[in-house]
């Protein structure tokens, strides 16, 4: 165990009582008496952030980082399990009556009382647009459990390279903030690529951290300065000569990630490169399916997709999902689609929303699908 | 006017028009629908708390009457406008776990899972198909000449009145298929398994209304138990009236299995239309009925939020007029009278001339 993991923060013990209350309120007995709903209803009447069945957070501050990036500082409820630096958290908002979830990397350090997510406005993005335009201090958001393997772990003790591009700076920032808070910034290079100086998120904080810690070297690589073109091996060797010897944590746009992955593999240091890819909602696929796959995440099965509805495909493959009317009215075959695009044959609507409930009997796959079956 | 038969092409066109209306409303669902159902849930919670408080703490007949009214209102709204509609999946698109059709559990003795099967699947798929839709007379009443007469049906007016008083128990027992025990299609062991969720839920419901809350009231226990009983009876009779008026007035059609097999979407819409009847009334009346006063719209569009039915009704009616289909609607008194007449008429054997005519 590294220092990072042994000093499990205070949250681990504090909300135990809360968790017990939560278990009790959602038990079968309580459900019979409608207590889970009653309790949650009255808690919600008292304060919109209070709930025993869901994790919610109040927005305490919204910070403008750059022209298209904002940081939302959240005060989560007592059941917040804490996170490890580098992890992301599912954030849920209600847009026009519909709850929508997106995952955002946490930028704050695990020890902080508050949780900060830093969100770049994606052109046409429903959730990022909503957060930017409508969420102010005082708003209440839903949170999922923090997750992700992009964490320092055993690497914390060795020479580190925190490498990022654009809004990919957040998980590395969380790591750097934690190391700084613990006084463990021994040998860290923080290399961040951005379009221009105005696009550098956390610029002031990076500068002051750079001044405060002798073990930290912050390098800002700006596209609009003399060295145009993407970061290449020559430049990397010039800036960080020992890059291949450092445990490297990389998060950035897909082009950068792919280039760096090849570069590290070429240097024989692929196992020292840790990656975090943004999982963006897939673009809508309009064409019917050829060679796409159904993945069943509970059973671990993968099936090739043929003609017909998802229900028919599953049955052809020997799966036995629950169904009723087979015409889209009774909801018996409802199932969670984790990722992928489906066509609703009743409405003709094509949807790529992640974590969406679909009715198998009226859904046709339009891309690879990941189903919670 | 009774509905005119349609050609296959007309039937298809009718279905397409209904589909178009459905898509239009589905695309428009949003904040106001969520706001509506949440305000209904608030109404239920506040009514229940105030009703129970009045019954528990009051001593005089005025607070008793008010308490019963508030608690009955809470139960009626919870069962009809919230429970029934949420369990239909009308709000699944919100992805709010509190409005999730698969996990919702309602304040009656009928377990939610049983209801999701017998109602959402059987009744809404095979609406008014004799032998398939077990909601036709609930296996207790004869409502059409096509059901063979038996001397026991002479007592069905009294049976219907009795069913009204204990309607929640009728619905709860409905999915146990007790009749199949007699015909041998179900063994006692199968029944025991099937009955378990019902018995457990019924025990909780009885325990809550007749043990827990009365005992909390100490010396006031008889008053609380009586108030809870009256609230339950009120809800039973009211839901019986609304549901019978939705499917069993005269002229609401019953179908044979052969008529309903292999039907397309258009024919399914037609059967839903001709197998249902509406009740006319004001906004409060529609809310109290969980919008099942718009039984026709509910059967055409069971997964569209029920509060949308009043604004869809004129357009459904216009489509029906163009396709020469009867849109069966009337005031509560007229439709209830019609139901009573149908129950009375079918309690007697069908005269031979009528059978000959029907054949």
XYZ file of C-alpha atoms in Angstrom:
732
model
C 0.000 0.000 0.000
C 1.248 3.443 -0.763
C 0.924 6.496 1.372
C -1.901 7.605 -0.838
C -4.063 4.683 0.101
C -3.196 4.063 3.738
C -4.403 7.373 5.068
C -7.983 6.732 4.124
C -9.669 10.067 4.749
C -12.234 10.879 7.392
C -15.232 10.179 5.201
C -14.741 6.439 5.498
C -16.032 6.267 9.049
C -18.235 9.300 9.410
C -21.146 8.303 7.200
C -21.440 4.750 8.515
C -24.532 5.634 10.488
C -25.938 7.343 7.473
C -25.294 4.288 5.380
C -27.054 2.102 7.940
C -30.046 4.429 7.908
C -29.989 4.312 4.159
C -29.972 0.527 4.113
C -32.848 0.419 6.582
C -34.917 2.902 4.655
C -34.517 0.969 1.418
C -35.079 -2.482 2.926
C -37.930 -4.718 1.880
C -39.857 -3.934 5.048
C -39.680 -0.236 4.413
C -40.727 -0.763 0.837
C -43.837 -2.612 1.980
C -44.776 0.337 4.126
C -43.745 2.769 1.378
C -41.286 4.178 3.880
C -38.449 4.598 1.384
C -40.566 6.865 -0.746
C -42.168 8.597 2.233
C -38.875 9.355 3.944
C -37.234 10.540 0.760
C -40.243 12.676 -0.087
C -40.294 14.478 3.247
C -36.506 14.907 3.261
C -36.787 16.425 -0.209
C -39.542 18.748 1.042
C -37.190 19.961 3.769
C -34.204 20.419 1.482
C -33.798 19.502 -2.185
C -30.312 18.078 -1.590
C -31.456 15.643 1.117
C -32.141 12.059 0.179
C -31.502 8.613 1.615
C -31.839 6.765 -1.661
C -29.784 8.993 -3.931
C -26.515 10.825 -3.635
C -26.975 14.541 -4.214
C -24.742 17.579 -4.057
C -25.342 21.289 -3.721
C -23.404 23.609 -6.009
C -21.590 26.074 -3.738
C -19.562 27.968 -6.321
C -19.200 28.241 -10.080
C -15.794 29.416 -11.304
C -15.125 30.644 -14.843
C -11.802 29.037 -15.770
C -11.592 30.007 -19.451
C -14.084 31.198 -22.047
C -15.530 27.679 -22.444
C -14.573 25.941 -19.190
C -16.239 26.248 -15.790
C -15.498 24.599 -12.485
C -18.441 23.576 -10.307
C -17.599 23.274 -6.626
C -19.994 20.790 -5.031
C -20.930 20.019 -1.456
C -22.017 16.373 -1.540
C -24.317 14.817 1.052
C -23.046 12.713 3.942
C -23.149 9.493 1.948
C -20.408 10.662 -0.436
C -17.866 7.828 -0.317
C -14.861 9.978 -1.255
C -12.731 9.571 -4.351
C -9.143 8.825 -5.311
C -7.215 11.434 -7.263
C -7.726 10.819 -10.984
C -11.194 9.260 -10.720
C -14.348 10.533 -12.396
C -17.874 10.889 -11.058
C -21.215 10.452 -12.840
C -23.155 13.716 -12.618
C -26.901 13.766 -13.129
C -28.999 16.761 -14.106
C -32.657 17.085 -15.011
C -33.152 18.744 -18.368
C -36.742 19.443 -19.382
C -37.976 16.713 -17.054
C -35.473 14.070 -18.165
C -32.571 12.947 -15.990
C -29.332 12.779 -17.945
C -25.954 11.545 -16.732
C -22.422 12.329 -17.811
C -19.124 11.430 -16.229
C -16.672 14.179 -15.307
C -13.166 13.870 -13.890
C -12.815 15.275 -10.409
C -10.332 18.138 -10.218
C -10.190 18.550 -6.446
C -7.935 16.558 -4.128
C -9.473 13.690 -2.119
C -8.869 15.414 1.216
C -10.941 18.480 0.313
C -14.335 18.845 1.975
C -15.803 19.808 -1.361
C -15.698 18.155 -4.743
C -14.854 20.140 -7.859
C -15.650 19.105 -11.410
C -14.290 21.082 -14.320
C -16.495 21.052 -17.388
C -15.706 22.162 -20.898
C -18.651 23.249 -22.981
C -18.944 20.716 -25.813
C -20.440 22.309 -28.934
C -24.024 21.032 -29.069
C -23.494 19.110 -25.817
C -26.728 18.781 -23.891
C -25.345 18.293 -20.398
C -22.260 20.516 -20.599
C -24.403 23.237 -22.190
C -26.992 22.892 -19.440
C -24.351 23.048 -16.716
C -22.809 26.151 -18.265
C -26.052 27.991 -18.956
C -28.364 27.027 -16.113
C -26.462 25.728 -13.103
C -25.597 28.397 -10.530
C -24.590 28.312 -6.880
C -27.435 26.780 -4.874
C -28.483 24.308 -7.555
C -28.690 20.604 -6.649
C -27.125 17.896 -8.833
C -27.268 14.109 -8.598
C -24.013 12.215 -8.190
C -23.053 8.592 -8.800
C -20.253 6.727 -7.069
C -16.784 7.903 -8.125
C -15.015 5.361 -10.313
C -12.020 4.772 -12.559
C -8.611 3.091 -12.434
C -6.702 6.188 -13.526
C -5.125 6.655 -10.089
C -1.567 7.086 -8.815
C -1.473 3.953 -6.673
C 2.077 2.576 -6.353
C 3.391 5.138 -8.826
C 3.157 7.988 -6.295
C 6.654 7.328 -4.986
C 8.482 7.388 -8.328
C 9.281 10.128 -10.814
C 6.020 11.289 -12.356
C 4.937 12.870 -15.605
C 1.399 14.264 -15.545
C 0.686 14.834 -19.212
C -2.535 16.427 -20.436
C -4.195 18.284 -23.266
C -7.130 20.725 -23.103
C -9.785 19.836 -20.545
C -7.921 16.560 -19.896
C -6.023 18.533 -17.267
C -8.552 17.720 -14.502
C -7.539 14.233 -13.291
C -3.841 15.171 -13.302
C -4.708 18.353 -11.426
C -6.455 16.302 -8.755
C -3.291 14.174 -8.418
C -1.014 17.215 -8.243
C -3.241 18.932 -5.700
C -3.221 15.856 -3.510
C 0.567 15.475 -3.697
C 0.958 19.183 -2.887
C -1.445 18.980 0.054
C 0.573 16.103 1.497
C 3.944 17.740 0.803
C 4.916 14.854 -1.444
C 5.797 16.708 -4.630
C 9.258 15.151 -4.994
C 9.887 14.715 -8.712
C 6.894 15.711 -10.827
C 6.747 17.112 -14.343
C 3.373 18.599 -15.249
C 3.234 18.995 -19.009
C 0.018 20.517 -20.295
C -0.852 21.325 -23.882
C -3.415 24.003 -24.715
C -4.394 26.100 -27.702
C -3.350 29.428 -26.240
C -2.474 30.972 -22.913
C -6.107 31.997 -22.484
C -7.156 28.346 -22.839
C -4.991 27.062 -19.985
C -7.265 25.849 -17.214
C -5.897 26.384 -13.660
C -3.121 28.624 -15.052
C -2.669 30.757 -11.932
C -2.752 27.813 -9.571
C -0.254 25.882 -11.696
C 2.059 28.884 -11.648
C 1.928 29.279 -7.888
C 2.346 25.535 -7.312
C 5.346 25.659 -9.622
C 6.879 28.431 -7.497
C 6.047 26.727 -4.202
C 7.428 23.251 -4.906
C 11.012 22.607 -5.861
C 10.133 19.057 -6.938
C 7.632 20.313 -9.514
C 8.264 21.520 -13.034
C 5.215 22.894 -14.882
C 5.525 23.092 -18.661
C 2.757 24.782 -20.629
C 2.877 23.963 -24.308
C 0.785 26.385 -26.350
C -0.206 25.715 -29.948
C -0.154 29.373 -30.885
C 3.453 29.869 -29.828
C 6.336 29.367 -32.231
C 6.338 25.574 -32.133
C 3.258 24.756 -34.164
C 2.165 21.211 -34.952
C 1.406 18.418 -32.531
C 3.722 17.334 -29.746
C 6.282 14.899 -31.217
C 9.092 12.765 -29.895
C 11.840 15.303 -30.589
C 9.989 17.996 -28.693
C 9.130 15.642 -25.861
C 12.778 14.533 -25.540
C 13.842 18.163 -25.497
C 11.346 19.119 -22.789
C 11.367 15.944 -20.667
C 14.519 13.976 -21.551
C 13.753 11.162 -19.085
C 10.053 10.803 -20.044
C 10.333 7.060 -20.657
C 11.593 6.496 -17.123
C 8.663 8.325 -15.507
C 5.320 6.881 -14.517
C 3.158 8.876 -16.889
C -0.511 9.750 -16.512
C -2.016 10.957 -19.758
C -5.420 12.470 -20.432
C -6.252 14.548 -23.475
C -7.943 14.621 -26.867
C -8.002 11.312 -28.808
C -5.364 12.389 -31.382
C -2.895 13.266 -28.651
C -3.621 10.057 -26.748
C -3.012 7.857 -29.800
C 0.215 9.667 -30.742
C 1.580 9.441 -27.204
C 0.643 5.793 -26.898
C 2.662 4.996 -30.058
C 5.521 7.133 -28.826
C 5.692 5.395 -25.445
C 5.414 1.976 -27.085
C 8.293 2.937 -29.395
C 10.384 3.916 -26.366
C 9.607 0.560 -24.780
C 7.835 2.256 -21.888
C 4.202 1.420 -22.657
C 3.693 -0.189 -19.253
C 4.625 3.090 -17.553
C 1.956 5.013 -19.498
C -1.479 5.228 -17.856
C -4.345 6.543 -19.951
C -7.734 8.051 -19.295
C -9.931 8.371 -22.336
C -13.016 10.566 -22.314
C -16.006 8.418 -23.200
C -18.135 10.808 -25.154
C -21.652 9.919 -26.308
C -21.255 8.209 -29.660
C -22.378 10.011 -32.757
C -25.672 8.860 -34.176
C -25.346 6.112 -36.756
C -28.102 6.439 -39.309
C -27.293 3.435 -41.441
C -28.648 -0.015 -40.713
C -26.369 -2.483 -39.103
C -23.639 -4.605 -40.594
C -21.156 -6.383 -38.408
C -22.165 -4.774 -35.135
C -22.221 -6.574 -31.834
C -24.545 -6.879 -28.836
C -22.638 -7.033 -25.573
C -24.440 -8.280 -22.485
C -22.532 -6.750 -19.628
C -23.952 -8.925 -16.831
C -23.407 -12.286 -18.491
C -20.352 -11.151 -20.424
C -21.736 -12.563 -23.684
C -21.249 -10.987 -27.094
C -23.616 -11.683 -29.975
C -23.432 -10.674 -33.619
C -26.390 -8.539 -34.673
C -28.706 -9.853 -37.367
C -32.025 -8.551 -38.664
C -34.969 -7.781 -36.386
C -35.510 -6.230 -32.988
C -33.051 -6.590 -30.146
C -35.526 -8.905 -28.384
C -35.643 -11.236 -31.407
C -31.851 -11.292 -31.655
C -31.460 -12.148 -28.003
C -33.994 -14.958 -28.297
C -32.334 -16.293 -31.424
C -29.083 -16.430 -29.486
C -30.733 -18.455 -26.724
C -31.142 -15.618 -24.218
C -34.440 -15.512 -22.327
C -35.165 -11.866 -21.531
C -38.547 -11.085 -19.950
C -41.173 -9.878 -22.408
C -44.924 -9.320 -22.573
C -46.887 -7.749 -25.407
C -44.037 -7.583 -27.978
C -45.559 -4.391 -29.351
C -44.168 -1.693 -27.128
C -47.002 -1.139 -24.677
C -46.477 -3.166 -21.517
C -42.853 -2.303 -20.529
C -42.078 -5.879 -19.413
C -38.972 -6.077 -21.625
C -37.522 -2.748 -20.537
C -33.756 -2.942 -20.201
C -30.910 -0.523 -19.618
C -28.750 0.213 -22.613
C -25.355 1.337 -21.353
C -23.953 2.515 -24.656
C -24.826 2.379 -28.339
C -27.444 3.631 -30.749
C -30.928 2.175 -31.193
C -33.845 2.900 -33.473
C -37.302 2.849 -31.874
C -39.429 1.188 -34.554
C -42.624 2.745 -33.190
C -41.469 6.349 -33.225
C -38.612 6.169 -35.731
C -36.476 7.966 -33.155
C -32.756 7.180 -33.146
C -31.075 7.576 -29.788
C -27.453 7.349 -28.666
C -27.983 8.436 -25.063
C -25.816 6.440 -22.636
C -27.550 4.614 -19.749
C -30.944 4.784 -21.384
C -33.938 2.546 -20.735
C -35.099 0.874 -23.937
C -37.875 -1.571 -24.747
C -36.193 -4.552 -26.393
C -39.276 -5.503 -28.429
C -39.374 -2.232 -30.381
C -35.655 -1.419 -30.527
C -33.340 -2.143 -33.436
C -29.565 -1.880 -33.033
C -27.899 0.861 -35.051
C -24.426 0.401 -33.591
C -22.639 -1.872 -31.133
C -24.838 -2.079 -28.051
C -23.920 -2.675 -24.449
C -26.959 -3.941 -22.529
C -27.330 -4.492 -18.788
C -28.409 -8.116 -19.243
C -74.078 5.805 -34.040
C -72.320 2.479 -33.827
C -68.899 1.970 -35.384
C -68.836 1.106 -39.079
C -66.626 -1.689 -40.347
C -63.492 -0.407 -42.112
C -61.661 -1.826 -45.110
C -58.125 -3.096 -44.427
C -56.703 0.029 -46.093
C -58.886 2.296 -43.949
C -57.917 0.366 -40.831
C -54.262 0.905 -41.624
C -54.773 4.589 -42.314
C -56.654 4.901 -39.012
C -53.701 3.308 -37.230
C -51.270 5.666 -38.937
C -53.256 8.696 -37.790
C -53.281 7.410 -34.219
C -49.544 6.725 -34.429
C -48.922 10.247 -35.710
C -50.833 11.734 -32.769
C -48.935 9.478 -30.391
C -45.549 10.523 -31.775
C -46.464 14.170 -31.645
C -47.311 14.012 -27.940
C -44.331 11.780 -27.080
C -42.004 14.313 -28.703
C -43.555 17.092 -26.636
C -43.188 15.418 -23.203
C -41.116 17.467 -20.818
C -40.964 19.550 -17.693
C -44.673 20.218 -17.342
C -45.466 16.481 -17.259
C -42.891 15.890 -14.520
C -44.120 18.939 -12.624
C -47.669 17.601 -12.829
C -46.941 14.124 -11.478
C -44.720 15.538 -8.729
C -47.463 17.927 -7.655
C -49.833 14.935 -7.542
C -47.360 13.025 -5.349
C -47.140 16.080 -3.082
C -50.929 16.206 -2.891
C -51.049 12.509 -1.939
C -48.413 12.878 0.787
C -49.896 16.005 2.354
C -53.437 14.580 2.195
C -52.339 11.339 3.786
C -50.476 13.016 6.632
C -53.274 15.470 7.364
C -55.943 12.766 7.054
C -54.128 10.445 9.423
C -53.409 13.285 11.863
C -57.084 14.288 11.937
C -58.141 10.702 12.588
C -55.462 9.993 15.185
C -55.710 13.204 17.169
C -59.304 14.382 16.745
C -62.259 13.398 18.906
C -65.247 15.013 17.190
C -67.231 13.895 14.153
C -66.158 16.900 12.049
C -62.446 16.027 12.165
C -63.452 12.406 11.594
C -65.286 13.315 8.407
C -62.460 15.544 7.218
C -59.882 12.898 8.091
C -61.716 10.211 6.128
C -62.110 12.544 3.161
C -58.416 13.473 3.179
C -57.232 9.887 3.565
C -59.628 8.628 0.885
C -58.419 11.382 -1.433
C -54.812 10.382 -0.740
C -55.562 6.740 -1.525
C -57.583 7.530 -4.639
C -54.941 9.857 -6.072
C -52.124 7.508 -5.102
C -53.783 4.506 -6.714
C -55.268 6.125 -9.797
C -53.385 9.244 -10.858
C -49.954 8.262 -9.490
C -49.701 4.472 -9.034
C -51.679 3.241 -12.030
C -50.119 5.753 -14.384
C -46.542 5.457 -13.139
C -46.759 1.649 -13.268
C -47.822 1.912 -16.900
C -44.415 3.407 -17.659
C -45.927 6.790 -18.467
C -43.018 8.517 -16.745
C -40.181 6.075 -17.457
C -38.729 8.554 -19.941
C -37.877 10.850 -17.021
C -35.433 8.238 -15.633
C -36.414 9.393 -12.148
C -36.264 6.331 -9.864
C -39.274 7.657 -7.925
C -41.287 7.447 -11.182
C -39.947 4.077 -12.367
C -42.680 1.702 -13.522
C -40.739 -1.409 -12.594
C -40.160 -0.597 -8.932
C -43.220 1.441 -7.991
C -45.298 -0.082 -5.210
C -48.743 1.293 -4.497
C -51.043 1.684 -1.511
C -53.429 -1.230 -2.144
C -53.409 -4.955 -1.356
C -52.558 -5.840 -4.975
C -48.768 -6.334 -5.311
C -47.223 -4.139 -7.982
C -45.593 -7.050 -9.795
C -48.892 -8.947 -10.122
C -50.549 -5.829 -11.437
C -47.824 -5.185 -13.993
C -48.579 -8.623 -15.432
C -52.368 -8.885 -15.243
C -53.080 -5.274 -16.132
C -50.265 -3.868 -18.261
C -49.763 -7.043 -20.253
C -52.963 -9.131 -20.238
C -55.624 -6.464 -20.036
C -53.966 -3.866 -22.249
C -52.803 -6.308 -24.918
C -55.965 -8.446 -25.087
C -58.494 -5.747 -24.165
C -62.053 -7.116 -24.151
C -61.073 -10.396 -25.812
C -63.268 -12.961 -24.113
C -61.145 -15.775 -22.714
C -57.924 -13.727 -22.928
C -58.703 -10.500 -21.063
C -59.504 -11.719 -17.583
C -60.735 -8.226 -16.686
C -63.977 -8.932 -18.594
C -66.323 -9.331 -15.640
C -63.333 -10.358 -13.507
C -64.376 -14.014 -13.856
C -67.365 -13.146 -11.710
C -69.837 -11.361 -13.946
C -71.512 -12.135 -17.260
C -71.351 -9.026 -19.430
C -72.132 -10.317 -22.904
C -74.386 -12.855 -24.586
C -71.290 -14.631 -25.780
C -70.573 -15.821 -22.254
C -72.804 -18.869 -21.606
C -75.479 -18.241 -19.005
C -75.530 -20.085 -15.701
C -78.136 -19.931 -12.947
C -75.546 -18.390 -10.586
C -75.503 -15.268 -12.764
C -78.985 -14.432 -11.399
C -77.152 -13.148 -8.336
C -74.682 -10.985 -10.236
C -76.265 -7.591 -9.415
C -75.601 -8.342 -5.745
C -72.161 -9.749 -6.611
C -71.285 -6.545 -8.481
C -72.340 -4.392 -5.525
C -70.265 -6.575 -3.212
C -67.281 -6.380 -5.564
C -67.513 -2.591 -5.492
C -67.076 -2.554 -1.702
C -64.063 -4.856 -1.703
C -62.694 -3.861 -5.080
C -59.019 -3.709 -4.007
C -59.320 -7.310 -2.794
C -60.952 -8.305 -6.052
C -57.990 -6.848 -7.958
C -55.487 -8.409 -5.578
C -57.100 -11.854 -5.853
C -57.550 -11.475 -9.592
C -54.043 -12.554 -10.512
C -54.210 -15.664 -8.322
C -56.539 -17.255 -10.900
C -58.657 -19.034 -8.287
C -61.037 -20.145 -11.041
C -58.225 -22.188 -12.593
C -58.040 -24.188 -9.386
C -61.562 -25.465 -10.050
C -60.900 -26.262 -13.693
C -57.649 -28.029 -12.808
C -55.391 -25.659 -14.752
C -53.661 -24.744 -11.517
C -52.629 -26.995 -8.641
C -52.835 -26.022 -5.000
C -49.025 -25.955 -4.829
C -48.859 -23.551 -7.784
C -51.476 -21.350 -6.155
C -49.485 -21.240 -2.939
C -46.429 -19.928 -4.782
C -48.495 -17.470 -6.764
C -50.363 -16.222 -3.703
C -47.299 -15.525 -1.560
C -46.595 -11.935 -2.660
C -50.293 -11.110 -2.387
C -50.623 -12.546 1.108
C -47.525 -10.731 2.286
C -48.641 -7.425 0.835
C -52.176 -7.874 2.189
C -50.808 -8.565 5.669
C -48.782 -5.349 5.553
C -51.736 -3.338 4.307
C -54.059 -4.713 6.983
C -51.361 -4.295 9.627
C -50.790 -0.680 8.652
C -54.410 0.478 8.530
C -55.921 -1.699 11.259
C -53.105 -2.476 13.725
C -50.226 -0.001 13.503
C -52.076 3.294 13.189
C -54.967 2.363 15.542
C -52.562 1.166 18.225
C -50.579 4.403 17.934
C -53.817 6.226 18.741
C -54.217 4.310 22.043
C -57.774 4.881 23.352
C -58.689 6.449 20.021
C -57.995 3.151 18.209
C -61.597 2.324 17.207
C -62.008 5.749 15.638
C -58.775 5.369 13.639
C -59.634 1.852 12.465
C -63.132 2.960 11.452
C -61.756 5.987 9.618
C -59.215 3.872 7.733
C -61.919 1.362 6.827
C -64.195 4.108 5.505
C -61.349 5.615 3.476
C -60.545 2.215 1.969
C -64.222 1.536 1.168
C -64.587 4.953 -0.462
C -61.545 4.321 -2.635
C -62.868 0.825 -3.519
C -66.289 1.998 -4.620
C -64.895 4.965 -6.531
C -62.310 2.943 -8.453
C -64.934 0.268 -9.205
C -67.264 2.903 -10.642
C -64.573 4.504 -12.813
C -63.251 1.202 -14.115
C -66.638 -0.356 -14.850
C -67.741 2.811 -16.626
C -64.591 2.576 -18.737
C -65.223 -0.879 -20.152
C -68.722 -2.129 -19.465
C -71.376 0.384 -20.548
C -73.791 -0.954 -23.178
C -72.360 -0.858 -26.722
C -68.785 -1.353 -25.577
C -67.714 -4.253 -27.717
C -66.375 -7.607 -26.651
C -64.190 -9.589 -29.038
C -63.632 -13.248 -29.727
C -60.119 -14.664 -29.822
C -60.316 -15.286 -33.565
C -61.190 -11.629 -34.200
C -58.122 -10.476 -32.334
C -55.520 -12.863 -33.722
C -53.165 -11.546 -36.354
C -54.518 -8.017 -36.137
C -52.230 -5.197 -37.219
C -51.631 -1.982 -35.374
C -54.663 -0.305 -36.935
C -56.973 -3.135 -35.867
C -55.474 -3.082 -32.391
C -56.252 0.641 -32.128
C -59.813 -0.031 -33.330
C -60.343 -2.725 -30.722
C -59.015 -0.440 -27.984
C -61.372 2.309 -29.128
C -64.461 0.131 -29.403
C -63.670 -1.675 -26.167
C -63.551 1.476 -24.047
C -65.831 4.321 -22.987
C -65.200 7.787 -21.590
C -66.743 9.809 -18.787
C -67.368 13.520 -19.160
C -66.648 15.899 -16.322
C -64.576 18.792 -15.063
C -60.863 18.982 -14.334
C -61.206 17.892 -10.693
C -63.345 14.931 -11.739
C -60.734 13.836 -14.297
C -57.962 14.127 -11.707
C -59.973 12.088 -9.186
C -60.384 9.387 -11.817
C -56.648 9.333 -12.542
C -57.738 10.474 -16.016
C -59.286 7.038 -16.506
C -62.376 9.045 -17.349
C -60.458 9.183 -20.640
C -60.429 5.407 -20.867
C -60.459 5.555 -24.685
C -57.308 7.673 -24.846
C -55.742 5.566 -22.119
C -56.307 2.376 -24.087
C -55.068 3.902 -27.311
C -51.973 5.376 -25.649
C -51.357 3.529 -22.371
C -47.793 4.800 -21.953
C -48.482 8.492 -22.554
C -48.837 10.510 -19.322
C -52.533 10.444 -18.489
C -52.718 14.160 -17.793
C -52.273 14.618 -21.553
C -55.482 12.739 -22.402
C -57.869 15.703 -22.037
C -55.968 17.673 -24.685
C -55.667 14.626 -26.952
C -59.359 13.719 -26.673
C -60.788 16.236 -29.180
C -58.278 15.119 -31.788
C -58.971 11.425 -31.176
C -62.650 12.204 -31.471
C -62.130 14.022 -34.770
C -60.191 11.084 -36.216
C -62.947 8.697 -35.064
C -65.597 10.852 -36.734
C -63.706 10.783 -40.029
C -63.484 6.992 -39.917
C -67.138 6.613 -38.832
C -66.146 5.107 -35.493
C -68.243 5.537 -32.403
C -66.619 7.545 -29.622
C -68.486 6.270 -26.576
C -68.731 9.059 -24.027
C -71.252 10.374 -21.519
C -71.766 11.756 -18.041
C -71.148 9.598 -14.992
C -74.840 9.042 -14.313
C -75.573 7.923 -17.866
C -72.589 5.590 -18.175
C -73.135 4.075 -14.722
C -76.805 3.501 -15.541
C -75.727 1.818 -18.725
C -73.323 -0.457 -16.824
C -76.072 -1.361 -14.360
C -78.465 -2.163 -17.200
C -75.865 -4.383 -18.829
C -75.184 -6.265 -15.591
C -78.922 -6.726 -14.974
C -79.702 -7.794 -18.541
C -76.919 -10.354 -18.630
C -77.899 -11.819 -15.277
C -80.861 -13.328 -17.138
C -80.545 -15.941 -19.861
C -80.398 -14.417 -23.334
C -83.786 -14.774 -25.130
C -83.577 -17.146 -28.068
C -84.525 -14.462 -30.619
C -81.588 -12.313 -29.497
C -79.183 -15.242 -29.802
C -80.502 -15.970 -33.270
C -80.086 -12.312 -34.136
C -76.551 -12.217 -32.755
C -75.659 -15.307 -34.736
